[in-house]
Amino acid sequence: MNKEHGRTAVRSIVGLVGVAVGAMLPLAAAHAAEKVKVGLMLPYTGTYAALGTAITNGFKQYVAEQGGMLAGREVEYFVVDDESNPAKATENANKLVKRDEVDVLVGTVHSGVALAMAKVARDSKTLMIIPNAGADELTGPLCAPNVFRTSFTNWQPAYAMGKVAAERGHKTAVTLTWKYAAGEQAVNGFADAFKGAGGKVLKQLTLPFPGVEFQPYLTEIASLKPDAVYVFFAGGGAVKFVKDYDAAGLKSSIPLYSSGFLTDGTLGAMGGAGEGLLTALQYADGLDVAKDKDFRSAYAASYKMQPDVYAVQGYDAAQLLKSGLDAVKTGKLEQGAMIKAMESATIDSPRGAFTLSKAHNPVQDIYLRKAEGEENKVVGVAAGKLADPARGCRM
Amino acid sequence: MDFTTFLIQILNALQYGLLLFLVASGLTLVFGIMGIINLAHGSFYMIGAYLAFALTSMTGNLMLSIALGIPLAFAFGALLEWLLFAHLYKRDHLEQVLLTYGLILIFEELRSITMGDDVHGVDIPAMFSASIPLSDTLSYPVYRILISVVCLALAGGLWWLMQRTRLGMMIRAGSHDRDMVQSLGIDINLLYRTVFALGVALAALAGMLAAPISSVYPGMGGSVLIISFVIVVIGGIGSVWGALLAALLIGFADTFGKVLVPDLAGLVVYLVMAAVLLWRPEGIFRKG
């Protein structure tokens, strides 16, 4: 290669680089000012896959309603399948926070995974919105200024159910759940309200998670003869329990109460065994909320399926994020201002408008629902504007 | 605990033990007699349950579905043996573990793609849907009692097959010395294919029979896998009666563990296993 050629080559390379840099610069500048990077860390495979998808759909539904933008910003998604695996949770959350440098973490369903995520969020001071996981700790002892929740605590629906059980005149109760954190927190919520109203919890039964051999417990319940039974189960275990409870002839003699997860998405599989069951949850079928009617028809049109409580919680996570973004307009994503705006936001949720407690958990109506066919029809408000006690939260 | 409750708990323990035997029976053949570590046993159970759900939604009749499902599962087992397992008899256990663990993942994913991740229920056939009242508050579903009867019949049938028929004799001989049996002119490949397919069919049958009471859900195979291995190991590898006895032992330990020491309920079964293995390292009924 002679000198002349060499110089030409150098010049053209410099020229090319110049063009490339020139082309990239305005793009990069535009992105830095406008985009909000959302890290969706949710289960897309495994037992909770349907829940992760519903939350994602709900979130995107709200963004779509806002014209594909949140507070005038383009939304860029970074998606990680957390597989509901706590062992991989820290690594997965770090991927989003460190590699993708997301502005906000949204997740997840499984409480164990959410606890690990929240630790990453606290350590890295990343904004986090929890669209389902109900572990009391997340807005209790482990609460943090940058961690928000749009779902519930395990305590909330259980407390509401305990209140209703007492109001219905029951004096004694037996509780049964898997021996794991969610179940124990729920049972404590029920007992708080039931004992508070003068009821007596005869026995708190637990079985190893995720065992489904309920027969010995049903026998024990039958011999204890309480006025009411409160259980906390979900998924396959919920279906089996309700069927067994019915087949053992207990359903007609001892009323069964539960948090709504017992009958959400499981009534079809229960056959007739779930008919008439009373449960408490922050969402229900047939709510008289205008927002809910719009949300349901829009969601059904977009995704060709009916929304559920998880879709609502995802939808509200996007709303909560928008209220934070509104506070910083198109400027820098200043976290302090966003948190302040999110704390005082009123979320116009399909479940009915709610605000957040000091610990960043919804202060919401918990509905009493009755299973009819495959629907959990609202029959009233079990506990209005119920706030989690947020025990151990210093904020 | 009053006396009636105590008797009902004994009934619960018996019934649960027999159900466990049903679930473990296929593994007794495949692991116990053929010596293959089959981690995918739980998946075959799950496949059975989903088969019962799919066929029942088409035919509307669980009994008919089971009658259709058994030959399907048998054929599926034979196919799997021909495709995969036949290549593993001479390899060591680690490779069997790897293959069968891989199968678990594949079957779960296929299940998710074809049937979705929802929980399903299968109705108990109308003629068995009644319950028998046991006390003023508690009654016992007839279908559970029916399952117990089927389990007892299966245990007897398996024992008869292994100990009293020419096929059983060949299987037992093959498990001792493959090469010798082959050199005597017996088609050992066909024999093993039959036994493996039978094991798969039994696991699927367990899933189909259990579907109405356990419901049909993702990951259900995992829940029976460990307990099945526990039963086969306690019972003594290769022994049908041993497995039955072990299943009943576990049924009692689990039921009364839950009632008497609820805080240790998850542990009792494994304590029993440890105790049995300390007492008899080869299991209760080790066949020489």
Short mmCIF file of C-alpha atoms in Angstrom, two decimals, chain A residues 149-376:
data_model
loop_
_atom_site.label_atom_id
_atom_site.label_comp_id
_atom_site.label_asym_id
_atom_site.label_seq_id
_atom_site.Cartn_x
_atom_site.Cartn_y
_atom_site.Cartn_z
CA ARG A 149 -46.79 -1.70 45.69
CA THR A 150 -50.02 -1.62 43.65
CA SER A 151 -51.42 -4.94 44.85
CA PHE A 152 -52.04 -5.89 48.48
CA THR A 153 -50.45 -7.37 51.58
CA ASN A 154 -51.31 -10.94 52.55
CA TRP A 155 -52.72 -9.43 55.71
CA GLN A 156 -55.32 -7.21 53.95
CA PRO A 157 -57.86 -9.63 52.39
CA ALA A 158 -57.41 -12.02 55.32
CA TYR A 159 -58.17 -9.29 57.85
CA ALA A 160 -61.27 -8.31 55.90
CA MET A 161 -62.42 -11.93 55.84
CA GLY A 162 -61.92 -12.25 59.60
CA LYS A 163 -64.02 -9.14 60.12
CA VAL A 164 -66.83 -10.55 57.98
CA ALA A 165 -66.67 -13.96 59.69
CA ALA A 166 -67.15 -12.26 63.06
CA GLU A 167 -69.95 -10.05 61.70
CA ARG A 168 -71.75 -13.14 60.43
CA GLY A 169 -71.99 -14.28 64.04
CA HIS A 170 -69.31 -16.96 64.12
CA LYS A 171 -67.68 -17.38 67.54
CA THR A 172 -65.05 -20.03 66.87
CA ALA A 173 -62.82 -20.73 63.89
CA VAL A 174 -60.08 -23.07 62.73
CA THR A 175 -57.50 -21.92 60.18
CA LEU A 176 -55.58 -24.07 57.73
CA THR A 177 -52.82 -23.14 55.32
CA TRP A 178 -49.49 -24.26 53.93
CA LYS A 179 -46.59 -23.69 56.29
CA TYR A 180 -45.03 -20.81 54.38
CA ALA A 181 -44.78 -17.07 54.82
CA ALA A 182 -47.80 -16.04 52.71
CA GLY A 183 -50.09 -18.52 54.45
CA GLU A 184 -48.93 -17.60 57.93
CA GLN A 185 -49.30 -13.88 57.25
CA ALA A 186 -52.82 -14.43 55.93
CA VAL A 187 -53.83 -16.55 58.90
CA ASN A 188 -52.49 -13.86 61.24
CA GLY A 189 -54.53 -11.24 59.40
CA PHE A 190 -57.67 -13.33 59.81
CA ALA A 191 -56.94 -13.93 63.49
CA ASP A 192 -56.27 -10.21 64.10
CA ALA A 193 -59.76 -9.27 62.96
CA PHE A 194 -61.60 -12.33 64.25
CA LYS A 195 -60.12 -12.16 67.76
CA GLY A 196 -60.48 -8.39 67.73
CA ALA A 197 -64.23 -8.85 67.31
CA GLY A 198 -64.38 -11.33 70.20
CA GLY A 199 -64.04 -14.56 68.21
CA LYS A 200 -61.84 -17.44 69.22
CA VAL A 201 -59.40 -19.29 66.94
CA LEU A 202 -59.52 -22.88 68.21
CA LYS A 203 -56.55 -24.13 66.26
CA GLN A 204 -54.18 -22.92 63.54
CA LEU A 205 -53.46 -25.93 61.36
CA THR A 206 -50.62 -25.94 58.84
CA LEU A 207 -49.33 -28.49 56.38
CA PRO A 208 -46.01 -28.62 54.55
CA PHE A 209 -45.90 -26.59 51.32
CA PRO A 210 -47.05 -27.57 48.71
CA GLY A 211 -48.67 -30.75 50.09
CA VAL A 212 -52.20 -31.55 49.01
CA GLU A 213 -53.12 -34.49 51.26
CA PHE A 214 -55.80 -32.73 53.28
CA GLN A 215 -57.75 -35.71 54.64
CA PRO A 216 -56.17 -35.77 58.14
CA TYR A 217 -56.91 -32.05 58.57
CA LEU A 218 -60.49 -32.42 57.39
CA THR A 219 -60.94 -35.16 59.97
CA GLU A 220 -59.51 -32.88 62.63
CA ILE A 221 -61.73 -29.98 61.59
CA ALA A 222 -64.76 -32.26 61.73
CA SER A 223 -63.91 -33.29 65.27
CA LEU A 224 -63.20 -29.73 66.44
CA LYS A 225 -66.55 -28.53 65.04
CA PRO A 226 -65.72 -24.82 64.72
CA ASP A 227 -68.34 -22.28 63.55
CA ALA A 228 -66.14 -21.33 60.57
CA VAL A 229 -62.99 -22.36 58.72
CA TYR A 230 -60.51 -19.94 57.17
CA VAL A 231 -57.96 -21.25 54.65
CA PHE A 232 -55.27 -19.76 52.45
CA PHE A 233 -54.53 -21.81 49.34
CA ALA A 234 -54.03 -21.04 45.65
CA GLY A 235 -53.73 -22.85 42.33
CA GLY A 236 -53.92 -26.66 42.24
CA GLY A 237 -53.91 -26.92 46.02
CA ALA A 238 -56.93 -24.60 46.22
CA VAL A 239 -58.89 -26.74 43.77
CA LYS A 240 -58.08 -29.95 45.59
CA PHE A 241 -58.86 -28.49 49.01
CA VAL A 242 -62.25 -27.14 48.01
CA LYS A 243 -63.18 -30.43 46.32
CA ASP A 244 -62.05 -32.44 49.35
CA TYR A 245 -63.86 -30.10 51.76
CA ASP A 246 -67.02 -30.56 49.73
CA ALA A 247 -66.63 -34.33 49.32
CA ALA A 248 -66.09 -34.70 53.07
CA GLY A 249 -69.52 -33.16 53.59
CA LEU A 250 -68.07 -30.22 55.53
CA LYS A 251 -69.13 -27.49 53.11
CA SER A 252 -72.76 -27.78 54.11
CA SER A 253 -72.11 -27.82 57.87
CA ILE A 254 -69.09 -25.53 58.46
CA PRO A 255 -68.80 -22.36 56.32
CA LEU A 256 -65.49 -21.98 54.52
CA TYR A 257 -63.86 -18.55 54.10
CA SER A 258 -60.68 -17.53 52.34
CA SER A 259 -58.66 -14.80 50.71
CA GLY A 260 -59.75 -14.46 47.10
CA PHE A 261 -56.87 -16.42 45.64
CA LEU A 262 -58.69 -19.61 46.55
CA THR A 263 -61.32 -19.02 43.90
CA ASP A 264 -59.59 -16.75 41.36
CA GLY A 265 -59.13 -18.64 38.11
CA THR A 266 -59.86 -21.96 39.82
CA LEU A 267 -63.67 -22.14 39.95
CA GLY A 268 -63.90 -23.92 36.60
CA ALA A 269 -61.56 -26.66 37.79
CA MET A 270 -63.51 -27.08 41.04
CA GLY A 271 -66.61 -28.10 39.16
CA GLY A 272 -69.56 -27.31 41.38
CA ALA A 273 -67.59 -27.69 44.61
CA GLY A 274 -66.72 -23.99 44.78
CA GLU A 275 -70.24 -22.69 44.23
CA GLY A 276 -71.30 -20.13 46.81
CA LEU A 277 -67.93 -19.77 48.54
CA LEU A 278 -67.31 -16.40 50.17
CA THR A 279 -63.89 -14.86 49.71
CA ALA A 280 -62.33 -11.42 50.18
CA LEU A 281 -60.11 -9.62 47.71
CA GLN A 282 -59.32 -6.15 46.35
CA TYR A 283 -61.04 -6.97 43.07
CA ALA A 284 -64.23 -8.77 42.05
CA ASP A 285 -66.45 -9.56 39.09
CA GLY A 286 -69.39 -7.25 38.50
CA LEU A 287 -68.00 -4.20 40.28
CA ASP A 288 -70.08 -1.04 39.94
CA VAL A 289 -67.06 1.05 38.94
CA ALA A 290 -67.25 2.95 35.64
CA LYS A 291 -63.49 2.71 35.18
CA ASP A 292 -63.71 -1.07 35.52
CA LYS A 293 -66.26 -1.40 32.73
CA ASP A 294 -64.07 0.63 30.34
CA PHE A 295 -60.97 -1.26 31.39
CA ARG A 296 -62.57 -4.65 30.89
CA SER A 297 -63.91 -3.96 27.43
CA ALA A 298 -60.66 -2.36 26.28
CA TYR A 299 -58.60 -5.21 27.70
CA ALA A 300 -60.83 -7.85 26.16
CA ALA A 301 -60.54 -6.11 22.81
CA SER A 302 -56.74 -5.91 22.97
CA TYR A 303 -55.92 -9.35 24.30
CA LYS A 304 -58.94 -11.47 23.40
CA MET A 305 -59.39 -12.54 27.03
CA GLN A 306 -60.96 -11.24 30.21
CA PRO A 307 -58.73 -9.31 32.62
CA ASP A 308 -58.19 -10.54 36.16
CA VAL A 309 -56.92 -9.00 39.38
CA TYR A 310 -53.33 -9.38 38.15
CA ALA A 311 -54.03 -7.41 34.98
CA VAL A 312 -55.56 -4.68 37.15
CA GLN A 313 -52.48 -4.55 39.36
CA GLY A 314 -50.22 -4.27 36.28
CA TYR A 315 -52.45 -1.52 34.88
CA ASP A 316 -52.21 0.37 38.17
CA ALA A 317 -48.42 -0.02 38.26
CA ALA A 318 -48.27 1.89 34.97
CA GLN A 319 -50.64 4.54 36.36
CA LEU A 320 -48.50 4.96 39.46
CA LEU A 321 -45.39 5.34 37.32
CA LYS A 322 -47.14 7.96 35.21
CA SER A 323 -47.98 10.07 38.25
CA GLY A 324 -44.29 10.01 39.15
CA LEU A 325 -43.26 10.97 35.62
CA ASP A 326 -45.82 13.79 35.53
CA ALA A 327 -43.92 15.46 38.35
CA VAL A 328 -40.67 15.70 36.40
CA LYS A 329 -42.25 16.70 33.08
CA THR A 330 -39.77 16.08 30.27
CA GLY A 331 -36.75 16.92 32.40
CA LYS A 332 -34.34 14.64 34.20
CA LEU A 333 -35.87 11.70 36.07
CA GLU A 334 -35.32 13.21 39.49
CA GLN A 335 -36.22 10.41 41.90
CA GLY A 336 -37.06 12.54 44.92
CA ALA A 337 -39.71 14.47 43.02
CA MET A 338 -41.11 11.31 41.47
CA ILE A 339 -41.41 9.55 44.84
CA LYS A 340 -43.15 12.55 46.34
CA ALA A 341 -45.69 12.62 43.53
CA MET A 342 -46.27 8.87 43.65
CA GLU A 343 -46.82 8.93 47.42
CA SER A 344 -49.61 11.45 47.13
CA ALA A 345 -51.16 10.05 43.93
CA THR A 346 -54.72 8.84 43.73
CA ILE A 347 -54.77 5.86 41.41
CA ASP A 348 -57.92 5.65 39.31
CA SER A 349 -57.94 1.86 39.44
CA PRO A 350 -60.53 -0.45 37.88
CA ARG A 351 -60.92 -1.86 41.40
CA GLY A 352 -61.99 1.62 42.58
CA ALA A 353 -59.73 4.59 43.24
CA PHE A 354 -57.11 4.12 45.92
CA THR A 355 -54.29 6.04 47.60
CA LEU A 356 -51.08 4.76 49.10
CA SER A 357 -50.26 4.37 52.77
CA LYS A 358 -47.14 5.84 54.34
CA ALA A 359 -45.48 2.49 53.72
CA HIS A 360 -46.43 2.68 49.98
CA ASN A 361 -49.11 0.00 49.99
CA PRO A 362 -52.65 0.58 48.65
CA VAL A 363 -55.28 1.82 51.10
CA GLN A 364 -58.16 0.08 49.39
CA ASP A 365 -61.61 -1.43 49.69
CA ILE A 366 -61.52 -5.18 50.13
CA TYR A 367 -64.60 -6.72 48.54
CA LEU A 368 -66.62 -9.64 49.75
CA ARG A 369 -67.28 -11.94 46.80
CA LYS A 370 -69.47 -14.95 46.25
CA ALA A 371 -68.59 -17.69 43.76
CA GLU A 372 -71.25 -18.02 41.08
CA GLY A 373 -70.44 -20.25 38.14
CA GLU A 374 -66.93 -19.24 37.16
CA GLU A 375 -67.23 -15.71 38.54
CA ASN A 376 -66.49 -14.16 41.90
#
